[in-house]
mmCIF file of C-alpha atoms and ligand atoms in Angstrom:
data_model
loop_
_atom_site.group_PDB
_atom_site.id
_atom_site.type_symbol
_atom_site.label_atom_id
_atom_site.label_comp_id
_atom_site.label_asym_id
_atom_site.label_seq_id
_atom_site.Cartn_x
_atom_site.Cartn_y
_atom_site.Cartn_z
ATOM 1 C CA MET A 21 68.907 26.640 33.980
ATOM 2 C CA LEU A 22 69.638 23.343 32.180
ATOM 3 C CA VAL A 23 67.737 22.072 29.147
ATOM 4 C CA LEU A 24 68.013 18.753 27.326
ATOM 5 C CA GLY A 25 67.593 19.160 23.542
ATOM 6 C CA LEU A 26 66.581 16.428 21.088
ATOM 7 C CA GLU A 27 66.879 16.562 17.288
ATOM 8 C CA THR A 28 65.521 13.869 14.959
ATOM 9 C CA SER A 29 63.890 15.755 12.072
ATOM 10 C CA CYS A 30 66.096 14.472 9.273
ATOM 11 C CA ASP A 31 69.072 12.109 9.233
ATOM 12 C CA GLU A 32 70.931 13.167 12.352
ATOM 13 C CA THR A 33 70.051 11.701 15.741
ATOM 14 C CA ALA A 34 71.225 14.239 18.298
ATOM 15 C CA ALA A 35 70.956 15.160 21.959
ATOM 16 C CA ALA A 36 72.579 17.923 24.017
ATOM 17 C CA VAL A 37 72.507 19.485 27.460
ATOM 18 C CA VAL A 38 72.897 23.270 27.399
ATOM 19 C CA ALA A 39 72.825 25.853 30.215
ATOM 20 C CA ASP A 40 71.301 29.323 30.021
ATOM 21 C CA ASP A 41 74.757 30.811 30.673
ATOM 22 C CA ARG A 42 75.698 29.402 27.230
ATOM 23 C CA ARG A 43 77.707 26.403 28.439
ATOM 24 C CA VAL A 44 77.298 23.253 26.372
ATOM 25 C CA LEU A 45 77.617 20.540 29.042
ATOM 26 C CA ALA A 46 77.440 17.648 26.572
ATOM 27 C CA GLN A 47 76.340 16.960 23.038
ATOM 28 C CA CYS A 48 76.259 14.110 20.566
ATOM 29 C CA VAL A 49 75.312 13.924 16.876
ATOM 30 C CA ALA A 50 75.018 10.509 15.204
ATOM 31 C CA GLY A 51 74.753 10.766 11.433
ATOM 32 C CA GLN A 52 73.182 8.155 9.190
ATOM 33 C CA ASP A 53 75.090 8.801 5.960
ATOM 34 C CA ASP A 54 76.051 5.126 5.644
ATOM 35 C CA ASP A 55 72.391 4.055 5.903
ATOM 36 C CA HIS A 56 71.280 6.375 3.078
ATOM 37 C CA ARG A 57 74.335 6.530 0.789
ATOM 38 C CA ALA A 58 73.168 3.729 -1.512
ATOM 39 C CA TYR A 59 69.998 5.720 -2.262
ATOM 40 C CA GLY A 60 71.726 9.089 -2.844
ATOM 41 C CA GLY A 61 69.353 10.798 -0.423
ATOM 42 C CA VAL A 62 67.548 10.391 2.877
ATOM 43 C CA VAL A 63 65.004 7.544 2.958
ATOM 44 C CA PRO A 64 62.335 8.552 5.536
ATOM 45 C CA GLU A 65 61.550 5.046 6.838
ATOM 46 C CA ILE A 66 65.217 4.157 7.279
ATOM 47 C CA ALA A 67 65.800 7.459 9.079
ATOM 48 C CA ALA A 68 62.886 6.949 11.489
ATOM 49 C CA ARG A 69 64.021 3.435 12.364
ATOM 50 C CA ALA A 70 67.583 4.606 12.983
ATOM 51 C CA HIS A 71 66.320 7.352 15.322
ATOM 52 C CA VAL A 72 64.309 4.777 17.307
ATOM 53 C CA GLU A 73 67.362 2.536 17.643
ATOM 54 C CA ARG A 74 69.796 5.251 18.674
ATOM 55 C CA LEU A 75 68.057 8.053 20.537
ATOM 56 C CA ASP A 76 67.802 6.454 24.017
ATOM 57 C CA GLY A 77 71.487 5.518 24.027
ATOM 58 C CA ILE A 78 72.516 8.985 22.886
ATOM 59 C CA ILE A 79 70.428 10.650 25.609
ATOM 60 C CA ALA A 80 71.977 8.382 28.257
ATOM 61 C CA ARG A 81 75.404 9.265 26.927
ATOM 62 C CA VAL A 82 74.965 13.061 27.044
ATOM 63 C CA MET A 83 73.365 12.925 30.494
ATOM 64 C CA ALA A 84 76.324 10.883 31.789
ATOM 65 C CA GLU A 85 78.809 13.201 30.089
ATOM 66 C CA ALA A 86 77.079 16.241 31.582
ATOM 67 C CA GLY A 87 77.228 14.496 34.947
ATOM 68 C CA ILE A 88 73.567 15.135 35.742
ATOM 69 C CA GLY A 89 70.321 13.235 36.269
ATOM 70 C CA PHE A 90 66.910 14.073 34.796
ATOM 71 C CA ALA A 91 65.947 15.699 38.128
ATOM 72 C CA ASP A 92 68.648 18.330 37.522
ATOM 73 C CA LEU A 93 67.001 19.497 34.284
ATOM 74 C CA ASP A 94 64.773 22.566 34.057
ATOM 75 C CA GLY A 95 63.144 21.541 30.802
ATOM 76 C CA VAL A 96 63.151 19.324 27.711
ATOM 77 C CA ALA A 97 63.196 20.697 24.168
ATOM 78 C CA ALA A 98 62.473 18.488 21.168
ATOM 79 C CA THR A 99 62.200 19.318 17.484
ATOM 80 C CA ALA A 100 58.493 19.145 16.575
ATOM 81 C CA GLY A 101 58.981 19.983 12.880
ATOM 82 C CA PRO A 102 59.367 20.778 10.084
ATOM 83 C CA GLY A 103 60.944 17.605 8.785
ATOM 84 C CA LEU A 104 60.337 13.953 8.090
ATOM 85 C CA LEU A 105 57.308 13.077 10.189
ATOM 86 C CA GLY A 106 58.449 9.620 11.337
ATOM 87 C CA GLY A 107 61.692 10.992 12.716
ATOM 88 C CA VAL A 108 60.068 14.053 14.287
ATOM 89 C CA MET A 109 57.619 11.758 16.110
ATOM 90 C CA VAL A 110 60.455 9.713 17.610
ATOM 91 C CA GLY A 111 62.163 12.759 19.136
ATOM 92 C CA LEU A 112 59.014 14.573 20.208
ATOM 93 C CA MET A 113 57.463 11.492 21.862
ATOM 94 C CA THR A 114 60.727 10.774 23.685
ATOM 95 C CA GLY A 115 60.841 14.391 24.870
ATOM 96 C CA LYS A 116 57.235 14.173 26.050
ATOM 97 C CA ALA A 117 57.952 10.948 27.968
ATOM 98 C CA ILE A 118 60.898 12.511 29.802
ATOM 99 C CA ALA A 119 58.875 15.667 30.516
ATOM 100 C CA ALA A 120 55.905 13.673 31.819
ATOM 101 C CA VAL A 121 57.887 11.304 34.039
ATOM 102 C CA HIS A 122 60.121 13.992 35.534
ATOM 103 C CA ARG A 123 57.460 16.732 35.564
ATOM 104 C CA LEU A 124 59.473 19.082 33.392
ATOM 105 C CA PRO A 125 58.269 21.787 31.008
ATOM 106 C CA LEU A 126 58.299 20.689 27.360
ATOM 107 C CA MET A 127 59.313 23.001 24.528
ATOM 108 C CA ALA A 128 58.174 21.772 21.084
ATOM 109 C CA VAL A 129 60.782 23.561 18.996
ATOM 110 C CA ASN A 130 60.641 24.576 15.347
ATOM 111 C CA HIS A 131 63.840 23.173 13.819
ATOM 112 C CA LEU A 132 64.259 26.378 11.801
ATOM 113 C CA GLU A 133 64.079 28.464 14.975
ATOM 114 C CA GLY A 134 66.916 26.275 16.273
ATOM 115 C CA HIS A 135 69.048 27.273 13.279
ATOM 116 C CA ALA A 136 67.895 30.893 13.567
ATOM 117 C CA LEU A 137 68.758 31.403 17.246
ATOM 118 C CA THR A 138 72.136 29.600 17.236
ATOM 119 C CA ALA A 139 73.971 32.886 16.643
ATOM 120 C CA ARG A 140 72.527 34.198 19.910
ATOM 121 C CA LEU A 141 74.186 31.274 21.701
ATOM 122 C CA THR A 142 77.540 31.515 19.911
ATOM 123 C CA ASP A 143 77.827 35.295 19.373
ATOM 124 C CA ARG A 144 75.263 36.915 21.694
ATOM 125 C CA VAL A 145 73.541 38.514 18.702
ATOM 126 C CA SER A 146 70.676 40.805 19.720
ATOM 127 C CA PHE A 147 67.291 41.280 18.008
ATOM 128 C CA PRO A 148 66.479 42.322 15.352
ATOM 129 C CA PHE A 149 68.816 40.701 12.829
ATOM 130 C CA LEU A 150 68.690 39.649 9.195
ATOM 131 C CA LEU A 151 68.935 35.888 8.669
ATOM 132 C CA LEU A 152 69.909 33.851 5.632
ATOM 133 C CA LEU A 153 68.843 30.277 6.363
ATOM 134 C CA ILE A 154 70.409 27.889 3.871
ATOM 135 C CA SER A 155 69.917 24.181 4.505
ATOM 136 C CA GLY A 156 68.938 20.951 2.811
ATOM 137 C CA GLY A 157 65.259 21.852 2.851
ATOM 138 C CA HIS A 158 65.176 25.636 3.063
ATOM 139 C CA CYS A 159 66.561 28.754 1.509
ATOM 140 C CA GLN A 160 65.069 31.855 3.096
ATOM 141 C CA LEU A 161 65.844 35.428 4.056
ATOM 142 C CA LEU A 162 64.053 36.521 7.228
ATOM 143 C CA ALA A 163 63.945 39.452 9.604
ATOM 144 C CA VAL A 164 64.232 37.954 13.093
ATOM 145 C CA GLU A 165 62.492 40.349 15.485
ATOM 146 C CA GLY A 166 62.376 38.159 18.586
ATOM 147 C CA VAL A 167 61.803 34.625 19.846
ATOM 148 C CA GLY A 168 58.939 33.284 17.741
ATOM 149 C CA ARG A 169 58.773 36.514 15.710
ATOM 150 C CA TYR A 170 59.904 36.177 12.104
ATOM 151 C CA ARG A 171 59.133 38.040 8.907
ATOM 152 C CA ARG A 172 60.078 36.356 5.659
ATOM 153 C CA PHE A 173 61.637 38.579 2.987
ATOM 154 C CA GLY A 174 62.117 35.808 0.450
ATOM 155 C CA THR A 175 62.312 32.077 -0.115
ATOM 156 C CA THR A 176 63.139 29.596 -2.851
ATOM 157 C CA ILE A 177 60.531 29.116 -5.520
ATOM 158 C CA ASP A 178 61.862 25.621 -6.305
ATOM 159 C CA ASP A 179 64.872 23.833 -4.761
ATOM 160 C CA ALA A 180 66.609 24.663 -1.493
ATOM 161 C CA ALA A 181 70.297 25.569 -1.662
ATOM 162 C CA GLY A 182 71.476 22.358 0.027
ATOM 163 C CA GLU A 183 69.142 20.309 -2.151
ATOM 164 C CA ALA A 184 70.786 21.908 -5.208
ATOM 165 C CA PHE A 185 74.234 20.966 -3.875
ATOM 166 C CA ASP A 186 73.076 17.395 -3.218
ATOM 167 C CA LYS A 187 71.529 17.028 -6.689
ATOM 168 C CA ALA A 188 74.585 18.530 -8.419
ATOM 169 C CA ALA A 189 76.905 16.185 -6.516
ATOM 170 C CA LYS A 190 74.787 13.192 -7.473
ATOM 171 C CA LEU A 191 74.854 14.266 -11.122
ATOM 172 C CA LEU A 192 78.639 14.676 -11.040
ATOM 173 C CA GLY A 193 79.095 11.343 -9.273
ATOM 174 C CA LEU A 194 80.734 13.053 -6.320
ATOM 175 C CA GLY A 195 78.925 11.077 -3.652
ATOM 176 C CA TYR A 196 76.697 11.825 -0.719
ATOM 177 C CA PRO A 197 76.177 14.125 1.141
ATOM 178 C CA GLY A 198 76.680 16.521 -1.718
ATOM 179 C CA GLY A 199 77.572 19.840 -0.098
ATOM 180 C CA PRO A 200 80.939 18.905 1.376
ATOM 181 C CA ALA A 201 81.744 16.807 -1.746
ATOM 182 C CA ILE A 202 81.140 19.757 -4.106
ATOM 183 C CA GLU A 203 83.123 22.090 -1.865
ATOM 184 C CA ALA A 204 86.085 19.696 -1.823
ATOM 185 C CA ALA A 205 85.993 19.100 -5.594
ATOM 186 C CA ALA A 206 85.592 22.816 -6.335
ATOM 187 C CA ARG A 207 88.718 23.718 -4.378
ATOM 188 C CA ASP A 208 90.995 22.809 -7.309
ATOM 189 C CA GLY A 209 88.525 23.566 -10.093
ATOM 190 C CA ASP A 210 88.242 26.441 -12.557
ATOM 191 C CA PRO A 211 84.916 28.233 -11.914
ATOM 192 C CA ARG A 212 85.075 30.062 -15.264
ATOM 193 C CA ARG A 213 85.418 27.089 -17.615
ATOM 194 C CA PHE A 214 81.685 26.428 -17.868
ATOM 195 C CA ALA A 215 79.162 29.273 -18.191
ATOM 196 C CA LEU A 216 76.277 28.414 -15.876
ATOM 197 C CA PRO A 217 73.181 30.584 -15.276
ATOM 198 C CA ARG A 218 72.525 32.701 -12.177
ATOM 199 C CA PRO A 219 68.716 32.429 -11.724
ATOM 200 C CA LEU A 220 66.901 35.629 -10.592
ATOM 201 C CA LEU A 221 70.155 37.597 -10.424
ATOM 202 C CA GLY A 222 69.433 41.321 -10.351
ATOM 203 C CA ARG A 223 65.659 40.811 -10.116
ATOM 204 C CA VAL A 224 63.510 42.729 -7.644
ATOM 205 C CA GLY A 225 62.768 40.901 -4.383
ATOM 206 C CA CYS A 226 64.538 38.392 -2.187
ATOM 207 C CA ASP A 227 63.357 35.067 -3.639
ATOM 208 C CA PHE A 228 65.685 32.322 -4.865
ATOM 209 C CA SER A 229 65.614 29.745 -7.643
ATOM 210 C CA PHE A 230 68.068 26.923 -8.280
ATOM 211 C CA SER A 231 66.317 24.444 -10.563
ATOM 212 C CA GLY A 232 67.456 26.220 -13.761
ATOM 213 C CA LEU A 233 71.052 26.012 -12.596
ATOM 214 C CA LYS A 234 70.671 22.292 -11.978
ATOM 215 C CA THR A 235 69.095 21.784 -15.417
ATOM 216 C CA ALA A 236 71.927 23.745 -17.055
ATOM 217 C CA LEU A 237 74.416 21.464 -15.331
ATOM 218 C CA VAL A 238 72.513 18.414 -16.615
ATOM 219 C CA HIS A 239 72.794 19.753 -20.170
ATOM 220 C CA VAL A 240 76.507 20.539 -19.885
ATOM 221 C CA VAL A 241 77.210 17.029 -18.568
ATOM 222 C CA ALA A 242 75.009 15.457 -21.272
ATOM 223 C CA GLY A 243 77.005 17.367 -23.907
ATOM 224 C CA PHE A 244 80.281 15.700 -22.930
ATOM 225 C CA PRO A 245 81.550 13.325 -25.621
ATOM 226 C CA ALA A 246 82.675 10.872 -22.934
ATOM 227 C CA GLU A 247 82.379 10.491 -19.155
ATOM 228 C CA PRO A 248 83.657 13.699 -17.502
ATOM 229 C CA THR A 249 87.178 13.262 -16.156
ATOM 230 C CA GLU A 250 88.083 14.100 -12.585
ATOM 231 C CA GLY A 251 89.400 17.451 -13.814
ATOM 232 C CA ASP A 252 86.110 18.133 -15.623
ATOM 233 C CA ARG A 253 84.212 17.305 -12.447
ATOM 234 C CA ARG A 254 86.324 19.702 -10.425
ATOM 235 C CA ASP A 255 85.648 22.512 -12.937
ATOM 236 C CA LEU A 256 81.917 21.712 -13.014
ATOM 237 C CA ALA A 257 81.760 21.703 -9.203
ATOM 238 C CA ALA A 258 83.634 25.008 -9.071
ATOM 239 C CA GLY A 259 81.341 26.542 -11.699
ATOM 240 C CA PHE A 260 78.243 25.359 -9.867
ATOM 241 C CA GLN A 261 79.441 26.624 -6.492
ATOM 242 C CA ALA A 262 80.388 30.014 -7.972
ATOM 243 C CA ALA A 263 76.906 30.353 -9.487
ATOM 244 C CA VAL A 264 75.255 29.568 -6.128
ATOM 245 C CA ALA A 265 77.578 32.058 -4.431
ATOM 246 C CA ASP A 266 76.608 34.801 -6.911
ATOM 247 C CA VAL A 267 72.889 34.130 -6.409
ATOM 248 C CA LEU A 268 73.137 34.123 -2.602
ATOM 249 C CA ALA A 269 75.262 37.281 -2.618
ATOM 250 C CA ASP A 270 72.843 39.110 -4.932
ATOM 251 C CA ARG A 271 69.731 38.157 -2.968
ATOM 252 C CA ALA A 272 71.385 38.940 0.381
ATOM 253 C CA THR A 273 72.414 42.384 -0.888
ATOM 254 C CA GLY A 274 68.797 43.212 -1.736
ATOM 255 C CA ALA A 275 67.622 41.907 1.633
ATOM 256 C CA MET A 276 70.158 44.057 3.481
ATOM 257 C CA ALA A 277 68.870 47.166 1.719
ATOM 258 C CA ARG A 278 65.285 46.309 2.701
ATOM 259 C CA PHE A 279 66.261 45.393 6.274
ATOM 260 C CA ARG A 280 68.099 48.702 6.664
ATOM 261 C CA LEU A 281 64.963 50.628 5.688
ATOM 262 C CA GLU A 282 62.747 48.676 8.066
ATOM 263 C CA PHE A 283 65.168 48.440 10.986
ATOM 264 C CA PRO A 284 67.429 51.502 10.930
ATOM 265 C CA GLY A 285 70.352 51.026 13.294
ATOM 266 C CA ALA A 286 70.391 47.207 13.172
ATOM 267 C CA ASP A 287 73.295 45.815 11.153
ATOM 268 C CA THR A 288 73.765 42.114 11.894
ATOM 269 C CA PHE A 289 73.514 39.547 9.103
ATOM 270 C CA VAL A 290 73.412 35.948 10.340
ATOM 271 C CA VAL A 291 73.998 33.001 8.014
ATOM 272 C CA ALA A 292 72.768 29.648 9.351
ATOM 273 C CA GLY A 293 71.894 26.113 8.240
ATOM 274 C CA GLY A 294 73.997 23.296 6.824
ATOM 275 C CA VAL A 295 75.059 25.119 3.648
ATOM 276 C CA ALA A 296 76.587 27.874 5.814
ATOM 277 C CA ALA A 297 79.351 25.359 6.560
ATOM 278 C CA ASN A 298 80.684 26.069 3.040
ATOM 279 C CA MET A 299 83.780 28.264 3.312
ATOM 280 C CA ALA A 300 83.695 29.547 -0.293
ATOM 281 C CA LEU A 301 80.096 30.715 0.138
ATOM 282 C CA ARG A 302 80.992 32.334 3.460
ATOM 283 C CA ASP A 303 83.819 34.303 1.844
ATOM 284 C CA ARG A 304 81.545 35.563 -0.915
ATOM 285 C CA LEU A 305 78.792 36.509 1.544
ATOM 286 C CA ARG A 306 81.266 38.219 3.853
ATOM 287 C CA ALA A 307 82.386 40.475 0.993
ATOM 288 C CA VAL A 308 78.850 41.702 0.203
ATOM 289 C CA THR A 309 78.030 41.996 3.907
ATOM 290 C CA GLU A 310 80.912 44.379 4.421
ATOM 291 C CA ALA A 311 80.036 46.274 1.254
ATOM 292 C CA GLY A 312 76.501 46.684 2.617
ATOM 293 C CA GLY A 313 77.753 48.062 5.936
ATOM 294 C CA PHE A 314 76.621 45.002 7.891
ATOM 295 C CA ARG A 315 78.574 42.595 10.069
ATOM 296 C CA MET A 316 78.265 38.908 9.308
ATOM 297 C CA VAL A 317 77.883 36.246 11.969
ATOM 298 C CA VAL A 318 78.143 32.552 11.124
ATOM 299 C CA PRO A 319 78.112 29.854 13.799
ATOM 300 C CA PRO A 320 80.944 27.287 13.642
ATOM 301 C CA PRO A 321 80.307 24.540 11.040
ATOM 302 C CA ALA A 322 79.312 21.893 13.629
ATOM 303 C CA LEU A 323 76.517 24.194 14.829
ATOM 304 C CA CYS A 324 75.444 25.043 11.253
ATOM 305 C CA THR A 325 74.614 21.470 10.290
ATOM 306 C CA ASP A 326 71.871 19.725 12.251
ATOM 307 C CA ASN A 327 72.570 19.299 15.944
ATOM 308 C CA ALA A 328 70.738 19.273 19.283
ATOM 309 C CA VAL A 329 72.629 22.165 20.879
ATOM 310 C CA MET A 330 70.554 24.549 18.771
ATOM 311 C CA ILE A 331 67.332 22.834 19.865
ATOM 312 C CA ALA A 332 68.308 22.979 23.550
ATOM 313 C CA TRP A 333 69.221 26.668 23.154
ATOM 314 C CA ALA A 334 65.942 27.501 21.389
ATOM 315 C CA GLY A 335 64.241 25.646 24.266
ATOM 316 C CA ILE A 336 66.081 27.838 26.787
ATOM 317 C CA GLU A 337 65.016 30.989 24.936
ATOM 318 C CA ARG A 338 61.410 29.813 24.759
ATOM 319 C CA LEU A 339 61.339 28.730 28.415
ATOM 320 C CA ALA A 340 62.742 32.118 29.439
ATOM 321 C CA ALA A 341 59.981 33.796 27.398
ATOM 322 C CA GLY A 342 57.300 31.609 29.008
ATOM 323 C CA LEU A 343 56.628 29.777 25.746
ATOM 324 C CA VAL A 344 56.037 26.271 27.093
ATOM 325 C CA ASP A 345 54.044 23.585 25.243
ATOM 326 C CA GLY A 346 51.579 21.020 26.483
ATOM 327 C CA LEU A 347 52.028 17.265 26.186
ATOM 328 C CA ASP A 348 49.480 17.410 23.355
ATOM 329 C CA ALA A 349 51.939 19.259 21.059
ATOM 330 C CA SER A 350 51.747 17.742 17.569
ATOM 331 C CA PRO A 351 54.582 16.864 15.212
ATOM 332 C CA ARG A 352 54.430 18.960 12.040
ATOM 333 C CA ALA A 353 55.938 18.046 8.669
ATOM 334 C CA ARG A 354 55.465 21.646 7.529
ATOM 335 C CA TRP A 355 55.921 24.555 9.878
ATOM 336 C CA PRO A 356 56.890 27.937 8.429
ATOM 337 C CA LEU A 357 58.638 30.423 10.729
ATOM 338 C CA ASP A 358 56.489 33.210 9.287
ATOM 339 C CA PRO A 359 52.947 31.795 9.029
ATOM 340 C CA ALA A 360 51.744 34.977 7.290
ATOM 341 C CA ALA A 361 54.107 34.511 4.339
ATOM 342 C CA PRO A 362 52.507 33.008 1.234
ATOM 343 C CA PHE A 363 53.328 29.422 0.243
ATOM 344 C CA VAL A 364 55.520 29.461 -2.851
ATOM 345 C CA GLY A 365 56.675 25.838 -3.083
ATOM 346 C CA GLY A 366 60.089 24.314 -2.608
ATOM 347 C CA GLY A 367 61.658 22.970 0.547
ATOM 348 C CA ILE A 368 59.461 19.941 1.019
ATOM 349 C CA GLY A 369 60.091 17.647 3.941
ATOM 350 C CA ARG A 370 63.601 18.551 4.978
ATOM 351 C CA ALA A 371 64.556 21.454 7.131
HETATM 352 O O1 LIG B 27 70.875 22.095 8.117
HETATM 353 P P1 LIG B 27 71.256 20.755 7.590
HETATM 354 O O2 LIG B 27 72.292 19.964 8.340
HETATM 355 O O3 LIG B 27 70.008 19.823 7.459
HETATM 356 C C1 LIG B 27 68.797 20.304 7.093
HETATM 357 O O4 LIG B 27 68.091 20.766 8.020
HETATM 358 O O5 LIG B 27 68.532 20.301 5.865
HETATM 359 O O6 LIG B 27 71.706 20.963 6.079
HETATM 360 C C2 LIG B 27 72.068 19.867 5.291
HETATM 361 C C3 LIG B 27 72.408 20.395 3.939
HETATM 362 C C4 LIG B 27 72.689 19.296 2.915
HETATM 363 O O7 LIG B 27 71.982 19.589 1.730
HETATM 364 C C5 LIG B 27 74.190 19.385 2.693
HETATM 365 O O8 LIG B 27 74.601 18.986 1.390
HETATM 366 C C6 LIG B 27 74.433 20.862 2.932
HETATM 367 O O9 LIG B 27 73.599 21.198 4.007
HETATM 368 N N1 LIG B 27 75.828 21.116 3.275
HETATM 369 C C7 LIG B 27 76.659 21.835 2.502
HETATM 370 C C8 LIG B 27 77.934 21.763 3.113
HETATM 371 N N2 LIG B 27 77.820 21.012 4.247
HETATM 372 C C9 LIG B 27 76.517 20.623 4.331
HETATM 373 N N3 LIG B 27 76.432 22.514 1.371
HETATM 374 C C10 LIG B 27 77.481 23.148 0.800
HETATM 375 N N4 LIG B 27 78.739 23.098 1.312
HETATM 376 C C11 LIG B 27 79.007 22.439 2.452
HETATM 377 N N5 LIG B 27 80.247 22.404 2.941
HETATM 378 ZN ZN1 LIG B 28 68.591 21.841 9.590
#
């Protein structure tokens, strides 16, 4: 079974052809960092236009690389949300056009489900598993019980983890995108020089908060007598990253205890989303995972940040489960994985 996946929900234009035996026949991710750098964040209109300009060429390229024609496909999967609506429309409409012309089933995929199921492609993880989804727009802990079956344990009450990294990097003048810039700067920094808060640490529940940490960083920087030096920036980045690591580790520990009670016998902890590319955070999470008697699974960095392989794979899983969508499927800016979970704010727009 071969599925073409399309991803256009934020600032990556991506396409991939994936087989149900887990072979990635071809994939391509075109970033837009240069288009957005001057603004220090993703500009929705610029992103949508870039997707329109690039998507057709990228699809042609992956089809050629895979050595197949549209008639060889068994389905088309396109991200239908959550994300920036203009971009989502570009990918979903393109997917619908291919599905209609070639009479293929269409899978309108939740971008977050793409992140969530990647570990089943890379590591054959079985249900149920505990998931920490940390990306530019989301920071959630979920019990994943099956395809389309999610129960949220906790979420951010303000900023997403990646958003916090991006804002901190902007504040420290480290450039865009912020996550990799903070990680690089932190490598030679002293995480203990500045005392930064760890919001919600030790509190009951699995929710997150990062805005207080960001505000604390603003105050520390404002208190400098002169512009922070490069050394100061490295120490600030290291302090910030260590605080995020402590918060994630604390919240994940609580979630593991709850997961163990609800799913005795299951012991897999999956970390997914763009922020999972951060090696320092991975190390910290691995330590608490082992302490909690779980095993940690993290997809390789290129499959943690946005890509179309994860969308094609989620499409394969949905097709196999008979979860096919009609050509009337709508793009959705908001689309929680667990619709029963209460809305608590945070994570607007990006996924
Ligand atoms: O999943 P993703 O590619 O896009 C969304 O769906 O949001 O995640 C992007 C986010 C950005 O906020 C970026 O700064 C963050 O992931 N990120 C990182 C790292 N690489 C990407 N954060 C921390 N450390 C990294 N190495
Ligand atoms: Zn994402």
